Amino acid sequence: RKSSDKDISLVNALLDKNVPLSTLNAEGRGLVHRIDRGTSGCIVLAKTDEMHAKLVTQFFLRRAKKIYTAVVTSQPALAEAEIDMPVDGRPAMSKYRVMKQYDSDLTTIQVETMTGRKHQVRVHCAKGLNAPILYDPIYSDGKETAEQSGRFLLHASSLVIPDFDLDAQAPVPSWWEEEISNVQ
């Protein structure tokens, strides 16, 4: 696949540009952890197998701190709390806090994952808070639909790995403001 194709993975785009990536994970070269397609923000990739192994160990030992920003479709009952709810039958814990409430039921929250389960933030918002992420194609309550394909309002805003002095921060995408305005 060429990076000029409309829908290409980050890994394929980097490989098309001859960026060296670790080969430890044949399915996702260089990927140390994943974020869902449609989620924006911070992600860690490794160029070498040695660094890949070291970074994966940090995630496995829960030394990586991941914080997400999300816009949910209703207001959580509490301004901040922990969500301890299994995801796909496995223990999963997140902490959240309300960042901003809008005139409508929309609310911006910050979620820190204490475990790393597939779709954890999405499941915890939809089922733990009864507040699905705006435009989430899987867990949304269907009240709002996205005009843009595949994008929903979930963003990996911070990724910190202290043992490597890594502190990545990413502001939310500029298009969020317009989407929030369209729903209000």
GROMACS .gro file of C-alpha atoms in nm:
model
  184
    1ARG     CA    1   0.000   0.000   0.000
    2LYS     CA    2   0.122   0.349  -0.076
    3SER     CA    3   0.092   0.631   0.176
    4SER     CA    4  -0.103   0.824  -0.086
    5ASP     CA    5  -0.390   0.576  -0.036
    6LYS     CA    6  -0.676   0.728   0.158
    7ASP     CA    7  -0.682   0.489   0.457
    8ILE     CA    8  -0.337   0.372   0.559
    9SER     CA    9  -0.202   0.273   0.897
   10LEU     CA   10   0.067   0.476   1.069
   11VAL     CA   11   0.308   0.183   1.046
   12ASN     CA   12   0.254   0.145   0.671
   13ALA     CA   13   0.298   0.519   0.616
   14LEU     CA   14   0.629   0.513   0.805
   15LEU     CA   15   0.752   0.205   0.622
   16ASP     CA   16   0.662   0.370   0.289
   17LYS     CA   17   0.895   0.655   0.393
   18ASN     CA   18   1.170   0.405   0.482
   19VAL     CA   19   1.156   0.476   0.856
   20PRO     CA   20   1.313   0.176   1.031
   21LEU     CA   21   1.080   0.003   1.277
   22SER     CA   22   1.126  -0.287   1.517
   23THR     CA   23   1.038  -0.630   1.381
   24LEU     CA   24   0.946  -0.790   1.717
   25ASN     CA   25   0.576  -0.764   1.640
   26ALA     CA   26   0.519  -0.880   1.283
   27GLU     CA   27   0.154  -0.768   1.287
   28GLY     CA   28   0.235  -0.415   1.399
   29ARG     CA   29   0.596  -0.332   1.326
   30GLY     CA   30   0.734  -0.096   1.586
   31LEU     CA   31   0.408  -0.064   1.777
   32VAL     CA   32   0.473  -0.065   2.151
   33HIS     CA   33   0.104  -0.014   2.236
   34ARG     CA   34  -0.209   0.057   2.037
   35ILE     CA   35  -0.480   0.316   2.020
   36ASP     CA   36  -0.805   0.247   1.840
   37ARG     CA   37  -0.847   0.355   1.480
   38GLY     CA   38  -1.028   0.687   1.498
   39THR     CA   39  -0.856   0.785   1.822
   40SER     CA   40  -0.605   1.067   1.789
   41GLY     CA   41  -0.304   1.154   2.001
   42CYS     CA   42   0.012   1.007   2.151
   43ILE     CA   43   0.151   0.669   2.051
   44VAL     CA   44   0.491   0.508   2.102
   45LEU     CA   45   0.676   0.323   1.829
   46ALA     CA   46   1.020   0.164   1.848
   47LYS     CA   47   1.281   0.168   1.574
   48THR     CA   48   1.490  -0.117   1.716
   49ASP     CA   49   1.402  -0.457   1.858
   50GLU     CA   50   1.604  -0.385   2.173
   51MET     CA   51   1.417  -0.062   2.249
   52HIS     CA   52   1.085  -0.225   2.160
   53ALA     CA   53   1.142  -0.495   2.424
   54LYS     CA   54   1.238  -0.235   2.687
   55LEU     CA   55   0.935  -0.017   2.615
   56VAL     CA   56   0.689  -0.307   2.609
   57THR     CA   57   0.824  -0.407   2.950
   58GLN     CA   58   0.733  -0.061   3.085
   59PHE     CA   59   0.373  -0.107   2.970
   60PHE     CA   60   0.359  -0.464   3.104
   61LEU     CA   61   0.485  -0.348   3.446
   62ARG     CA   62   0.231  -0.061   3.439
   63ARG     CA   63   0.501   0.205   3.454
   64ALA     CA   64   0.354   0.393   3.158
   65LYS     CA   65   0.092   0.653   3.246
   66LYS     CA   66  -0.176   0.703   2.978
   67ILE     CA   67  -0.429   0.985   2.993
   68TYR     CA   68  -0.710   1.033   2.745
   69THR     CA   69  -0.947   1.320   2.680
   70ALA     CA   70  -1.299   1.237   2.565
   71VAL     CA   71  -1.624   1.415   2.497
   72VAL     CA   72  -1.911   1.205   2.628
   73THR     CA   73  -2.280   1.238   2.552
   74SER     CA   74  -2.408   1.280   2.907
   75GLN     CA   75  -2.291   1.420   3.237
   76PRO     CA   76  -2.137   1.167   3.477
   77ALA     CA   77  -2.298   1.152   3.821
   78LEU     CA   78  -1.970   1.236   3.996
   79ALA     CA   79  -1.710   1.500   3.906
   80GLU     CA   80  -1.436   1.240   3.951
   81ALA     CA   81  -1.417   0.875   4.046
   82GLU     CA   82  -1.265   0.536   3.969
   83ILE     CA   83  -1.426   0.287   3.735
   84ASP     CA   84  -1.350  -0.073   3.827
   85MET     CA   85  -1.526  -0.278   3.562
   86PRO     CA   86  -1.406  -0.579   3.362
   87VAL     CA   87  -1.350  -0.538   2.989
   88ASP     CA   88  -1.390  -0.859   2.788
   89GLY     CA   89  -1.390  -1.055   3.114
   90ARG     CA   90  -1.057  -0.914   3.232
   91PRO     CA   91  -1.007  -0.674   3.524
   92ALA     CA   92  -0.987  -0.311   3.414
   93MET     CA   93  -0.958   0.011   3.612
   94SER     CA   94  -0.972   0.373   3.507
   95LYS     CA   95  -0.990   0.707   3.688
   96TYR     CA   96  -1.181   0.997   3.538
   97ARG     CA   97  -1.250   1.359   3.615
   98VAL     CA   98  -1.484   1.609   3.454
   99MET     CA   99  -1.301   1.888   3.274
  100LYS     CA  100  -1.590   2.087   3.124
  101GLN     CA  101  -1.968   2.062   3.105
  102TYR     CA  102  -2.155   2.218   2.815
  103ASP     CA  103  -2.508   2.362   2.795
  104SER     CA  104  -2.616   2.038   2.633
  105ASP     CA  105  -2.545   1.704   2.801
  106LEU     CA  106  -2.197   1.694   2.645
  107THR     CA  107  -1.909   1.673   2.891
  108THR     CA  108  -1.533   1.671   2.839
  109ILE     CA  109  -1.362   1.426   3.071
  110GLN     CA  110  -1.006   1.315   3.132
  111VAL     CA  111  -0.951   0.941   3.180
  112GLU     CA  112  -0.639   0.774   3.314
  113THR     CA  113  -0.617   0.402   3.245
  114MET     CA  114  -0.467   0.197   3.524
  115THR     CA  115  -0.482  -0.119   3.310
  116GLY     CA  116  -0.454  -0.152   2.934
  117ARG     CA  117  -0.749  -0.335   2.785
  118LYS     CA  118  -0.873  -0.310   2.429
  119HIS     CA  119  -1.147  -0.043   2.412
  120GLN     CA  120  -1.111   0.018   2.788
  121VAL     CA  121  -1.185   0.391   2.784
  122ARG     CA  122  -1.472   0.343   2.542
  123VAL     CA  123  -1.631   0.063   2.748
  124HIS     CA  124  -1.579   0.244   3.079
  125CYS     CA  125  -1.743   0.559   2.943
  126ALA     CA  126  -2.036   0.381   2.776
  127LYS     CA  127  -2.109   0.118   3.038
  128GLY     CA  128  -1.938   0.242   3.356
  129LEU     CA  129  -2.052   0.605   3.331
  130ASN     CA  130  -2.354   0.555   3.103
  131ALA     CA  131  -2.192   0.830   2.897
  132PRO     CA  132  -2.076   0.704   2.556
  133ILE     CA  133  -1.805   0.892   2.369
  134LEU     CA  134  -1.946   1.127   2.107
  135TYR     CA  135  -1.958   0.957   1.765
  136ASP     CA  136  -1.818   0.627   1.893
  137PRO     CA  137  -1.923   0.385   1.616
  138ILE     CA  138  -1.929   0.080   1.848
  139TYR     CA  139  -2.040   0.194   2.193
  140SER     CA  140  -2.242   0.508   2.114
  141ASP     CA  141  -2.608   0.520   2.204
  142GLY     CA  142  -2.678   0.626   1.845
  143LYS     CA  143  -2.808   0.976   1.922
  144GLU     CA  144  -2.536   1.144   1.721
  145THR     CA  145  -2.370   1.026   1.403
  146ALA     CA  146  -2.037   1.139   1.269
  147GLU     CA  147  -2.024   1.329   0.944
  148GLN     CA  148  -1.657   1.236   0.912
  149SER     CA  149  -1.579   0.867   0.871
  150GLY     CA  150  -1.426   0.684   1.162
  151ARG     CA  151  -1.344   0.981   1.384
  152PHE     CA  152  -1.486   1.009   1.731
  153LEU     CA  153  -1.400   1.233   2.022
  154LEU     CA  154  -1.139   1.024   2.203
  155HIS     CA  155  -0.782   1.152   2.222
  156ALA     CA  156  -0.466   1.008   2.379
  157SER     CA  157  -0.358   1.339   2.532
  158SER     CA  158  -0.067   1.228   2.749
  159LEU     CA  159   0.177   0.939   2.761
  160VAL     CA  160   0.448   0.934   3.027
  161ILE     CA  161   0.718   0.669   3.074
  162PRO     CA  162   0.930   0.798   3.365
  163ASP     CA  163   1.208   0.537   3.332
  164PHE     CA  164   1.282   0.676   2.984
  165ASP     CA  165   1.215   1.043   3.061
  166LEU     CA  166   0.940   1.029   2.800
  167ASP     CA  167   0.661   1.282   2.848
  168ALA     CA  168   0.450   1.316   2.535
  169GLN     CA  169   0.160   1.561   2.532
  170ALA     CA  170  -0.080   1.623   2.243
  171PRO     CA  171  -0.349   1.891   2.232
  172VAL     CA  172  -0.695   1.782   2.120
  173PRO     CA  173  -0.759   1.819   1.746
  174SER     CA  174  -0.887   2.156   1.629
  175TRP     CA  175  -1.191   1.995   1.461
  176TRP     CA  176  -1.337   1.896   1.801
  177GLU     CA  177  -1.458   2.249   1.871
  178GLU     CA  178  -1.673   2.255   1.557
  179GLU     CA  179  -1.816   1.908   1.627
  180ILE     CA  180  -1.911   2.007   1.981
  181SER     CA  181  -2.079   2.322   1.849
  182ASN     CA  182  -2.273   2.119   1.593
  183VAL     CA  183  -2.421   1.894   1.863
  184GLN     CA  184  -2.514   2.166   2.114
   0.00000   0.00000   0.00000
